[in-house]
């Protein structure tokens, strides 16, 4: 009788031991899954931080010579506008590639270049790229008091966003690409800005000179600050649109205008690149 009781106790003890080990093993499995998930989250967070550091907004912020421009960029929420534009207009260029065979081929080449650059820097393939002609602090010092007050105004965001969009192109253009475009356009290349009006580019010796809609001129004094979603060129004067109430980037009518507005030049660029 006592032996039977001992056997029953031993059996229950064995079952309890096995249950405890299985429970511990289950906890270990849960911990491993949780640790792996945490590791993946940390990697994604770290990559996002790296990506943010590579964006043109971060490049502008780190350039002390662009602090005035950066204040306007930040105050008028340009980065948020670019993010919204990328979200709402994905595939816009693709929709326009059927215009002509030459345009289709050129757009494909440009898209491939952008994808390669963004992949190398850890960004999402196909993200839109931009060119910024950013005025230096000295350039803003040369404005009139009225113009500076207008730039710093918090009451005229639409006007100031249009002025900043006039300094931006919906395409990545390095200094060498600009030089080639000028040379292939008989010395004067027209650039369609995101605001909708044009900037013209010419060469003065080795310098690239930009002219705004009113004839004001600026030189590129610092070129090719590369970001994951664009490139920055520092200029020595503030270029301004003629009509600051116009802003095609905000109204959604400026979609792929750099390619369509300069079809002949775009085809030339395809041959030279």
PDB file of C-alpha atoms in Angstrom:
ATOM      1  CA  UNK A   1       0.000   0.000   0.000  1.00  0.00           C
ATOM      2  CA  UNK A   2       2.770   2.353   0.919  1.00  0.00           C
ATOM      3  CA  UNK A   3       4.617   1.389  -2.248  1.00  0.00           C
ATOM      4  CA  UNK A   4       1.603   2.295  -4.389  1.00  0.00           C
ATOM      5  CA  UNK A   5       1.348   5.667  -2.719  1.00  0.00           C
ATOM      6  CA  UNK A   6       5.040   6.284  -3.298  1.00  0.00           C
ATOM      7  CA  UNK A   7       4.682   5.384  -6.953  1.00  0.00           C
ATOM      8  CA  UNK A   8       1.682   7.729  -7.350  1.00  0.00           C
ATOM      9  CA  UNK A   9       3.588  10.583  -5.662  1.00  0.00           C
ATOM     10  CA  UNK A  10       6.610   9.922  -7.890  1.00  0.00           C
ATOM     11  CA  UNK A  11       4.424   9.957 -10.993  1.00  0.00           C
ATOM     12  CA  UNK A  12       2.802  13.273 -10.054  1.00  0.00           C
ATOM     13  CA  UNK A  13       6.213  14.728  -9.245  1.00  0.00           C
ATOM     14  CA  UNK A  14       7.506  13.672 -12.661  1.00  0.00           C
ATOM     15  CA  UNK A  15       4.529  15.215 -14.404  1.00  0.00           C
ATOM     16  CA  UNK A  16       4.954  18.424 -12.434  1.00  0.00           C
ATOM     17  CA  UNK A  17       8.639  18.539 -13.325  1.00  0.00           C
ATOM     18  CA  UNK A  18       7.924  18.031 -17.026  1.00  0.00           C
ATOM     19  CA  UNK A  19       5.201  20.701 -16.939  1.00  0.00           C
ATOM     20  CA  UNK A  20       7.573  23.161 -15.299  1.00  0.00           C
ATOM     21  CA  UNK A  21      10.249  22.487 -17.899  1.00  0.00           C
ATOM     22  CA  UNK A  22       7.774  22.939 -20.731  1.00  0.00           C
ATOM     23  CA  UNK A  23       6.533  26.151 -19.140  1.00  0.00           C
ATOM     24  CA  UNK A  24      10.117  27.413 -18.801  1.00  0.00           C
ATOM     25  CA  UNK A  25      10.796  26.458 -22.390  1.00  0.00           C
ATOM     26  CA  UNK A  26       7.689  28.378 -23.469  1.00  0.00           C
ATOM     27  CA  UNK A  27       8.885  31.441 -21.567  1.00  0.00           C
ATOM     28  CA  UNK A  28      12.297  31.127 -23.210  1.00  0.00           C
ATOM     29  CA  UNK A  29      10.671  30.957 -26.644  1.00  0.00           C
ATOM     30  CA  UNK A  30       8.572  34.020 -25.855  1.00  0.00           C
ATOM     31  CA  UNK A  31      11.678  35.860 -24.673  1.00  0.00           C
ATOM     32  CA  UNK A  32      13.564  34.950 -27.837  1.00  0.00           C
ATOM     33  CA  UNK A  33      10.708  36.220 -30.001  1.00  0.00           C
ATOM     34  CA  UNK A  34      10.477  39.405 -27.944  1.00  0.00           C
ATOM     35  CA  UNK A  35      14.246  39.975 -28.115  1.00  0.00           C
ATOM     36  CA  UNK A  36      14.227  39.447 -31.877  1.00  0.00           C
ATOM     37  CA  UNK A  37      11.329  41.849 -32.314  1.00  0.00           C
ATOM     38  CA  UNK A  38      13.086  44.455 -30.167  1.00  0.00           C
ATOM     39  CA  UNK A  39      16.257  44.022 -32.210  1.00  0.00           C
ATOM     40  CA  UNK A  40      14.357  44.541 -35.471  1.00  0.00           C
ATOM     41  CA  UNK A  41      12.629  47.603 -34.024  1.00  0.00           C
ATOM     42  CA  UNK A  42      15.990  49.061 -32.939  1.00  0.00           C
ATOM     43  CA  UNK A  43      17.423  48.423 -36.393  1.00  0.00           C
ATOM     44  CA  UNK A  44      14.471  50.116 -38.078  1.00  0.00           C
ATOM     45  CA  UNK A  45      14.691  53.058 -35.691  1.00  0.00           C
ATOM     46  CA  UNK A  46      18.419  53.388 -36.243  1.00  0.00           C
ATOM     47  CA  UNK A  47      17.986  53.193 -40.013  1.00  0.00           C
ATOM     48  CA  UNK A  48      15.244  55.830 -39.919  1.00  0.00           C
ATOM     49  CA  UNK A  49      17.542  58.085 -37.916  1.00  0.00           C
ATOM     50  CA  UNK A  50      20.287  57.584 -40.495  1.00  0.00           C
ATOM     51  CA  UNK A  51      17.837  58.253 -43.304  1.00  0.00           C
ATOM     52  CA  UNK A  52      16.667  61.480 -41.659  1.00  0.00           C
ATOM     53  CA  UNK A  53      20.276  62.618 -41.290  1.00  0.00           C
ATOM     54  CA  UNK A  54      20.826  62.073 -45.016  1.00  0.00           C
ATOM     55  CA  UNK A  55      17.842  64.102 -46.206  1.00  0.00           C
ATOM     56  CA  UNK A  56      18.315  67.525 -47.756  1.00  0.00           C
ATOM     57  CA  UNK A  57      16.436  69.181 -44.883  1.00  0.00           C
ATOM     58  CA  UNK A  58      19.111  67.869 -42.477  1.00  0.00           C
ATOM     59  CA  UNK A  59      21.877  68.997 -44.855  1.00  0.00           C
ATOM     60  CA  UNK A  60      20.409  72.491 -44.946  1.00  0.00           C
ATOM     61  CA  UNK A  61      20.148  72.571 -41.175  1.00  0.00           C
ATOM     62  CA  UNK A  62      23.790  71.573 -40.665  1.00  0.00           C
ATOM     63  CA  UNK A  63      25.148  74.235 -43.028  1.00  0.00           C
ATOM     64  CA  UNK A  64      25.770  77.317 -40.866  1.00  0.00           C
ATOM     65  CA  UNK A  65      25.967  79.452 -44.000  1.00  0.00           C
ATOM     66  CA  UNK A  66      22.300  78.615 -44.664  1.00  0.00           C
ATOM     67  CA  UNK A  67      20.858  79.372 -41.214  1.00  0.00           C
ATOM     68  CA  UNK A  68      18.562  82.148 -42.500  1.00  0.00           C
ATOM     69  CA  UNK A  69      17.291  79.970 -45.326  1.00  0.00           C
ATOM     70  CA  UNK A  70      16.835  77.087 -42.877  1.00  0.00           C
ATOM     71  CA  UNK A  71      14.720  79.290 -40.589  1.00  0.00           C
ATOM     72  CA  UNK A  72      12.360  79.983 -43.466  1.00  0.00           C
ATOM     73  CA  UNK A  73      12.429  76.326 -44.534  1.00  0.00           C
ATOM     74  CA  UNK A  74      11.501  75.189 -41.024  1.00  0.00           C
ATOM     75  CA  UNK A  75       8.982  77.935 -40.262  1.00  0.00           C
ATOM     76  CA  UNK A  76       7.100  77.285 -43.497  1.00  0.00           C
ATOM     77  CA  UNK A  77       7.157  73.481 -43.045  1.00  0.00           C
ATOM     78  CA  UNK A  78       8.745  72.725 -46.411  1.00  0.00           C
ATOM     79  CA  UNK A  79       9.848  69.222 -45.388  1.00  0.00           C
ATOM     80  CA  UNK A  80       6.259  68.318 -44.520  1.00  0.00           C
ATOM     81  CA  UNK A  81       5.134  69.678 -47.893  1.00  0.00           C
ATOM     82  CA  UNK A  82       7.706  67.480 -49.660  1.00  0.00           C
ATOM     83  CA  UNK A  83       6.566  64.419 -47.715  1.00  0.00           C
ATOM     84  CA  UNK A  84       2.942  65.072 -48.634  1.00  0.00           C
ATOM     85  CA  UNK A  85       3.942  65.641 -52.250  1.00  0.00           C
ATOM     86  CA  UNK A  86       5.838  62.337 -52.348  1.00  0.00           C
ATOM     87  CA  UNK A  87       2.841  60.502 -50.886  1.00  0.00           C
ATOM     88  CA  UNK A  88       0.148  62.005 -53.108  1.00  0.00           C
ATOM     89  CA  UNK A  89       2.080  62.153 -56.390  1.00  0.00           C
ATOM     90  CA  UNK A  90       3.855  58.797 -56.457  1.00  0.00           C
ATOM     91  CA  UNK A  91       3.835  57.541 -60.012  1.00  0.00           C
ATOM     92  CA  UNK A  92       3.066  60.918 -61.595  1.00  0.00           C
ATOM     93  CA  UNK A  93       6.170  60.813 -63.773  1.00  0.00           C
ATOM     94  CA  UNK A  94       5.382  57.242 -64.799  1.00  0.00           C
ATOM     95  CA  UNK A  95       1.975  58.383 -65.962  1.00  0.00           C
ATOM     96  CA  UNK A  96       3.601  60.892 -68.293  1.00  0.00           C
ATOM     97  CA  UNK A  97       6.236  58.619 -69.818  1.00  0.00           C
ATOM     98  CA  UNK A  98       4.013  57.742 -72.757  1.00  0.00           C
ATOM     99  CA  UNK A  99       4.217  61.244 -74.283  1.00  0.00           C
ATOM    100  CA  UNK A 100       7.051  60.394 -76.680  1.00  0.00           C
ATOM    101  CA  UNK A 101       9.529  57.567 -76.999  1.00  0.00           C
ATOM    102  CA  UNK A 102      12.446  59.905 -76.211  1.00  0.00           C
ATOM    103  CA  UNK A 103      10.781  61.250 -73.079  1.00  0.00           C
ATOM    104  CA  UNK A 104       9.966  57.736 -71.909  1.00  0.00           C
ATOM    105  CA  UNK A 105      13.575  56.647 -72.286  1.00  0.00           C
ATOM    106  CA  UNK A 106      14.894  59.747 -70.542  1.00  0.00           C
ATOM    107  CA  UNK A 107      12.499  59.430 -67.608  1.00  0.00           C
ATOM    108  CA  UNK A 108      13.409  55.772 -67.196  1.00  0.00           C
ATOM    109  CA  UNK A 109      17.110  56.638 -67.049  1.00  0.00           C
ATOM    110  CA  UNK A 110      16.505  59.354 -64.478  1.00  0.00           C
ATOM    111  CA  UNK A 111      14.343  57.055 -62.365  1.00  0.00           C
ATOM    112  CA  UNK A 112      17.018  54.397 -62.428  1.00  0.00           C
ATOM    113  CA  UNK A 113      19.625  56.914 -61.301  1.00  0.00           C
ATOM    114  CA  UNK A 114      17.451  58.065 -58.419  1.00  0.00           C
ATOM    115  CA  UNK A 115      16.752  54.509 -57.318  1.00  0.00           C
ATOM    116  CA  UNK A 116      20.447  53.670 -57.297  1.00  0.00           C
ATOM    117  CA  UNK A 117      21.318  56.707 -55.242  1.00  0.00           C
ATOM    118  CA  UNK A 118      18.576  56.169 -52.702  1.00  0.00           C
ATOM    119  CA  UNK A 119      19.375  52.503 -52.317  1.00  0.00           C
ATOM    120  CA  UNK A 120      23.044  53.267 -51.667  1.00  0.00           C
ATOM    121  CA  UNK A 121      22.028  55.692 -48.927  1.00  0.00           C
ATOM    122  CA  UNK A 122      19.406  53.442 -47.389  1.00  0.00           C
ATOM    123  CA  UNK A 123      16.346  55.293 -48.633  1.00  0.00           C
ATOM    124  CA  UNK A 124      13.232  53.886 -50.247  1.00  0.00           C
ATOM    125  CA  UNK A 125      13.588  53.202 -53.962  1.00  0.00           C
ATOM    126  CA  UNK A 126      11.716  55.673 -56.131  1.00  0.00           C
ATOM    127  CA  UNK A 127      11.586  58.536 -53.612  1.00  0.00           C
ATOM    128  CA  UNK A 128      11.312  61.900 -55.318  1.00  0.00           C
ATOM    129  CA  UNK A 129      14.511  63.919 -55.611  1.00  0.00           C
ATOM    130  CA  UNK A 130      14.934  67.689 -55.599  1.00  0.00           C
ATOM    131  CA  UNK A 131      17.456  70.406 -56.338  1.00  0.00           C
ATOM    132  CA  UNK A 132      17.635  73.415 -54.031  1.00  0.00           C
ATOM    133  CA  UNK A 133      19.258  76.729 -54.937  1.00  0.00           C
ATOM    134  CA  UNK A 134      19.691  77.918 -51.360  1.00  0.00           C
ATOM    135  CA  UNK A 135      20.680  81.569 -50.761  1.00  0.00           C
ATOM    136  CA  UNK A 136      23.509  82.130 -48.287  1.00  0.00           C
ATOM    137  CA  UNK A 137      23.177  84.279 -45.174  1.00  0.00           C
ATOM    138  CA  UNK A 138      25.028  87.075 -46.996  1.00  0.00           C
ATOM    139  CA  UNK A 139      22.481  86.862 -49.805  1.00  0.00           C
ATOM    140  CA  UNK A 140      19.668  87.567 -47.354  1.00  0.00           C
ATOM    141  CA  UNK A 141      21.665  90.437 -45.838  1.00  0.00           C
ATOM    142  CA  UNK A 142      21.581  92.092 -49.267  1.00  0.00           C
ATOM    143  CA  UNK A 143      17.776  92.174 -49.326  1.00  0.00           C
ATOM    144  CA  UNK A 144      15.906  95.340 -48.525  1.00  0.00           C
ATOM    145  CA  UNK A 145      14.370  95.665 -45.077  1.00  0.00           C
ATOM    146  CA  UNK A 146      10.910  95.190 -46.574  1.00  0.00           C
ATOM    147  CA  UNK A 147      11.991  91.993 -48.308  1.00  0.00           C
ATOM    148  CA  UNK A 148      13.610  90.623 -45.142  1.00  0.00           C
ATOM    149  CA  UNK A 149      10.497  91.400 -43.083  1.00  0.00           C
ATOM    150  CA  UNK A 150       8.376  89.636 -45.663  1.00  0.00           C
ATOM    151  CA  UNK A 151      10.658  86.591 -45.601  1.00  0.00           C
ATOM    152  CA  UNK A 152      10.427  86.449 -41.800  1.00  0.00           C
ATOM    153  CA  UNK A 153       6.678  87.005 -41.688  1.00  0.00           C
ATOM    154  CA  UNK A 154       4.527  84.307 -40.129  1.00  0.00           C
ATOM    155  CA  UNK A 155       1.408  85.835 -41.682  1.00  0.00           C
ATOM    156  CA  UNK A 156       2.313  85.206 -45.321  1.00  0.00           C
ATOM    157  CA  UNK A 157       3.108  81.505 -45.390  1.00  0.00           C
ATOM    158  CA  UNK A 158       1.611  80.888 -48.841  1.00  0.00           C
ATOM    159  CA  UNK A 159       3.721  83.657 -50.349  1.00  0.00           C
ATOM    160  CA  UNK A 160       6.883  82.503 -48.591  1.00  0.00           C
ATOM    161  CA  UNK A 161       6.341  78.854 -49.537  1.00  0.00           C
ATOM    162  CA  UNK A 162       5.955  79.966 -53.156  1.00  0.00           C
ATOM    163  CA  UNK A 163       9.234  81.894 -52.877  1.00  0.00           C
ATOM    164  CA  UNK A 164      11.018  78.818 -51.507  1.00  0.00           C
ATOM    165  CA  UNK A 165       9.445  76.555 -54.140  1.00  0.00           C
ATOM    166  CA  UNK A 166      10.817  78.971 -56.736  1.00  0.00           C
ATOM    167  CA  UNK A 167      14.293  78.000 -55.473  1.00  0.00           C
ATOM    168  CA  UNK A 168      13.542  74.284 -55.912  1.00  0.00           C
ATOM    169  CA  UNK A 169      13.449  71.937 -58.890  1.00  0.00           C
ATOM    170  CA  UNK A 170      11.549  68.645 -58.932  1.00  0.00           C
ATOM    171  CA  UNK A 171      14.651  66.775 -60.106  1.00  0.00           C
ATOM    172  CA  UNK A 172      18.203  66.095 -58.887  1.00  0.00           C
ATOM    173  CA  UNK A 173      20.643  68.294 -60.854  1.00  0.00           C
ATOM    174  CA  UNK A 174      24.347  68.218 -60.025  1.00  0.00           C
ATOM    175  CA  UNK A 175      26.716  70.989 -61.053  1.00  0.00           C
ATOM    176  CA  UNK A 176      28.094  68.857 -63.891  1.00  0.00           C
ATOM    177  CA  UNK A 177      24.606  68.058 -65.168  1.00  0.00           C
ATOM    178  CA  UNK A 178      23.716  71.760 -65.132  1.00  0.00           C
ATOM    179  CA  UNK A 179      26.917  72.571 -67.012  1.00  0.00           C
ATOM    180  CA  UNK A 180      26.147  69.951 -69.659  1.00  0.00           C
ATOM    181  CA  UNK A 181      22.584  71.205 -70.031  1.00  0.00           C
ATOM    182  CA  UNK A 182      23.768  74.780 -70.535  1.00  0.00           C
ATOM    183  CA  UNK A 183      26.318  73.712 -73.137  1.00  0.00           C
ATOM    184  CA  UNK A 184      23.813  71.540 -74.991  1.00  0.00           C
ATOM    185  CA  UNK A 185      21.274  74.402 -74.996  1.00  0.00           C
ATOM    186  CA  UNK A 186      23.514  76.873 -76.847  1.00  0.00           C
ATOM    187  CA  UNK A 187      24.623  78.597 -73.653  1.00  0.00           C
ATOM    188  CA  UNK A 188      21.255  79.268 -71.998  1.00  0.00           C
ATOM    189  CA  UNK A 189      19.278  76.578 -70.216  1.00  0.00           C
ATOM    190  CA  UNK A 190      15.756  77.122 -68.890  1.00  0.00           C
ATOM    191  CA  UNK A 191      14.885  75.433 -65.592  1.00  0.00           C
ATOM    192  CA  UNK A 192      11.243  75.003 -64.567  1.00  0.00           C
ATOM    193  CA  UNK A 193      10.887  75.505 -60.819  1.00  0.00           C
ATOM    194  CA  UNK A 194       8.384  73.873 -58.495  1.00  0.00           C
ATOM    195  CA  UNK A 195       6.666  77.241 -58.093  1.00  0.00           C
ATOM    196  CA  UNK A 196       5.953  77.215 -61.845  1.00  0.00           C
ATOM    197  CA  UNK A 197       8.073  80.073 -63.154  1.00  0.00           C
ATOM    198  CA  UNK A 198      11.463  79.609 -64.804  1.00  0.00           C
ATOM    199  CA  UNK A 199      15.070  80.227 -63.847  1.00  0.00           C
ATOM    200  CA  UNK A 200      17.647  80.502 -66.630  1.00  0.00           C
ATOM    201  CA  UNK A 201      21.184  79.182 -66.263  1.00  0.00           C
ATOM    202  CA  UNK A 202      24.249  80.367 -68.162  1.00  0.00           C
ATOM    203  CA  UNK A 203      28.018  80.053 -67.834  1.00  0.00           C
ATOM    204  CA  UNK A 204      30.412  82.866 -66.931  1.00  0.00           C
ATOM    205  CA  UNK A 205      33.794  81.224 -67.271  1.00  0.00           C
ATOM    206  CA  UNK A 206      33.666  78.303 -64.837  1.00  0.00           C
ATOM    207  CA  UNK A 207      30.798  79.835 -62.845  1.00  0.00           C
ATOM    208  CA  UNK A 208      27.148  78.902 -63.257  1.00  0.00           C
ATOM    209  CA  UNK A 209      24.960  82.015 -63.223  1.00  0.00           C
ATOM    210  CA  UNK A 210      21.230  81.827 -62.504  1.00  0.00           C
ATOM    211  CA  UNK A 211      18.728  84.531 -63.479  1.00  0.00           C
ATOM    212  CA  UNK A 212      15.244  84.849 -62.004  1.00  0.00           C
ATOM    213  CA  UNK A 213      12.008  85.959 -63.673  1.00  0.00           C
ATOM    214  CA  UNK A 214      12.811  89.631 -62.981  1.00  0.00           C
ATOM    215  CA  UNK A 215      16.373  89.476 -64.326  1.00  0.00           C
ATOM    216  CA  UNK A 216      18.184  89.315 -60.969  1.00  0.00           C
ATOM    217  CA  UNK A 217      21.342  87.202 -61.085  1.00  0.00           C
ATOM    218  CA  UNK A 218      22.977  84.807 -58.627  1.00  0.00           C
ATOM    219  CA  UNK A 219      26.072  82.635 -58.826  1.00  0.00           C
ATOM    220  CA  UNK A 220      26.461  79.138 -57.465  1.00  0.00           C
ATOM    221  CA  UNK A 221      29.202  79.557 -54.857  1.00  0.00           C
ATOM    222  CA  UNK A 222      28.990  76.123 -53.218  1.00  0.00           C
ATOM    223  CA  UNK A 223      27.772  73.132 -55.175  1.00  0.00           C
ATOM    224  CA  UNK A 224      26.744  69.501 -54.879  1.00  0.00           C
ATOM    225  CA  UNK A 225      25.853  69.063 -51.215  1.00  0.00           C
ATOM    226  CA  UNK A 226      24.249  65.656 -51.699  1.00  0.00           C
ATOM    227  CA  UNK A 227      21.330  64.311 -49.696  1.00  0.00           C
ATOM    228  CA  UNK A 228      19.401  61.077 -50.058  1.00  0.00           C
ATOM    229  CA  UNK A 229      16.480  62.921 -51.658  1.00  0.00           C
ATOM    230  CA  UNK A 230      18.249  65.712 -53.494  1.00  0.00           C
ATOM    231  CA  UNK A 231      21.176  68.058 -53.941  1.00  0.00           C
ATOM    232  CA  UNK A 232      21.834  71.593 -52.645  1.00  0.00           C
ATOM    233  CA  UNK A 233      23.647  74.437 -54.405  1.00  0.00           C
ATOM    234  CA  UNK A 234      24.404  77.586 -52.381  1.00  0.00           C
ATOM    235  CA  UNK A 235      23.857  80.858 -54.294  1.00  0.00           C
ATOM    236  CA  UNK A 236      25.020  84.388 -53.482  1.00  0.00           C
ATOM    237  CA  UNK A 237      21.746  86.229 -54.182  1.00  0.00           C
ATOM    238  CA  UNK A 238      18.080  85.577 -53.373  1.00  0.00           C
ATOM    239  CA  UNK A 239      16.195  84.768 -56.560  1.00  0.00           C
ATOM    240  CA  UNK A 240      12.487  85.573 -56.464  1.00  0.00           C
ATOM    241  CA  UNK A 241       9.449  84.775 -58.605  1.00  0.00           C
ATOM    242  CA  UNK A 242       7.538  87.509 -60.363  1.00  0.00           C
ATOM    243  CA  UNK A 243       4.217  86.265 -59.005  1.00  0.00           C
ATOM    244  CA  UNK A 244       4.508  84.982 -55.427  1.00  0.00           C
ATOM    245  CA  UNK A 245       0.770  84.215 -55.378  1.00  0.00           C
ATOM    246  CA  UNK A 246       1.407  81.437 -57.888  1.00  0.00           C
ATOM    247  CA  UNK A 247       2.612  78.077 -56.587  1.00  0.00           C
ATOM    248  CA  UNK A 248       2.080  75.042 -58.776  1.00  0.00           C
ATOM    249  CA  UNK A 249       3.692  72.731 -56.218  1.00  0.00           C
ATOM    250  CA  UNK A 250       0.916  73.549 -53.748  1.00  0.00           C
ATOM    251  CA  UNK A 251      -1.932  73.370 -56.267  1.00  0.00           C
ATOM    252  CA  UNK A 252      -0.720  70.086 -57.739  1.00  0.00           C
ATOM    253  CA  UNK A 253      -0.360  71.381 -61.303  1.00  0.00           C
ATOM    254  CA  UNK A 254       3.443  71.164 -61.308  1.00  0.00           C
ATOM    255  CA  UNK A 255       3.836  67.440 -61.994  1.00  0.00           C
ATOM    256  CA  UNK A 256       6.865  66.458 -63.985  1.00  0.00           C
ATOM    257  CA  UNK A 257       7.200  69.970 -65.393  1.00  0.00           C
ATOM    258  CA  UNK A 258      10.981  69.851 -65.540  1.00  0.00           C
ATOM    259  CA  UNK A 259      10.798  67.061 -68.101  1.00  0.00           C
ATOM    260  CA  UNK A 260       7.828  68.324 -70.106  1.00  0.00           C
ATOM    261  CA  UNK A 261       8.823  71.998 -69.992  1.00  0.00           C
ATOM    262  CA  UNK A 262      12.317  71.295 -71.368  1.00  0.00           C
ATOM    263  CA  UNK A 263      11.694  68.368 -73.693  1.00  0.00           C
ATOM    264  CA  UNK A 264      14.507  69.209 -76.072  1.00  0.00           C
ATOM    265  CA  UNK A 265      16.988  69.761 -73.270  1.00  0.00           C
ATOM    266  CA  UNK A 266      15.889  66.619 -71.486  1.00  0.00           C
ATOM    267  CA  UNK A 267      16.590  64.571 -74.585  1.00  0.00           C
ATOM    268  CA  UNK A 268      20.022  66.160 -74.841  1.00  0.00           C
ATOM    269  CA  UNK A 269      20.683  65.317 -71.208  1.00  0.00           C
ATOM    270  CA  UNK A 270      19.846  61.714 -71.938  1.00  0.00           C
ATOM    271  CA  UNK A 271      22.528  61.648 -74.611  1.00  0.00           C
ATOM    272  CA  UNK A 272      25.197  63.228 -72.460  1.00  0.00           C
ATOM    273  CA  UNK A 273      24.675  61.346 -69.207  1.00  0.00           C
TER     274      UNK A 273
END
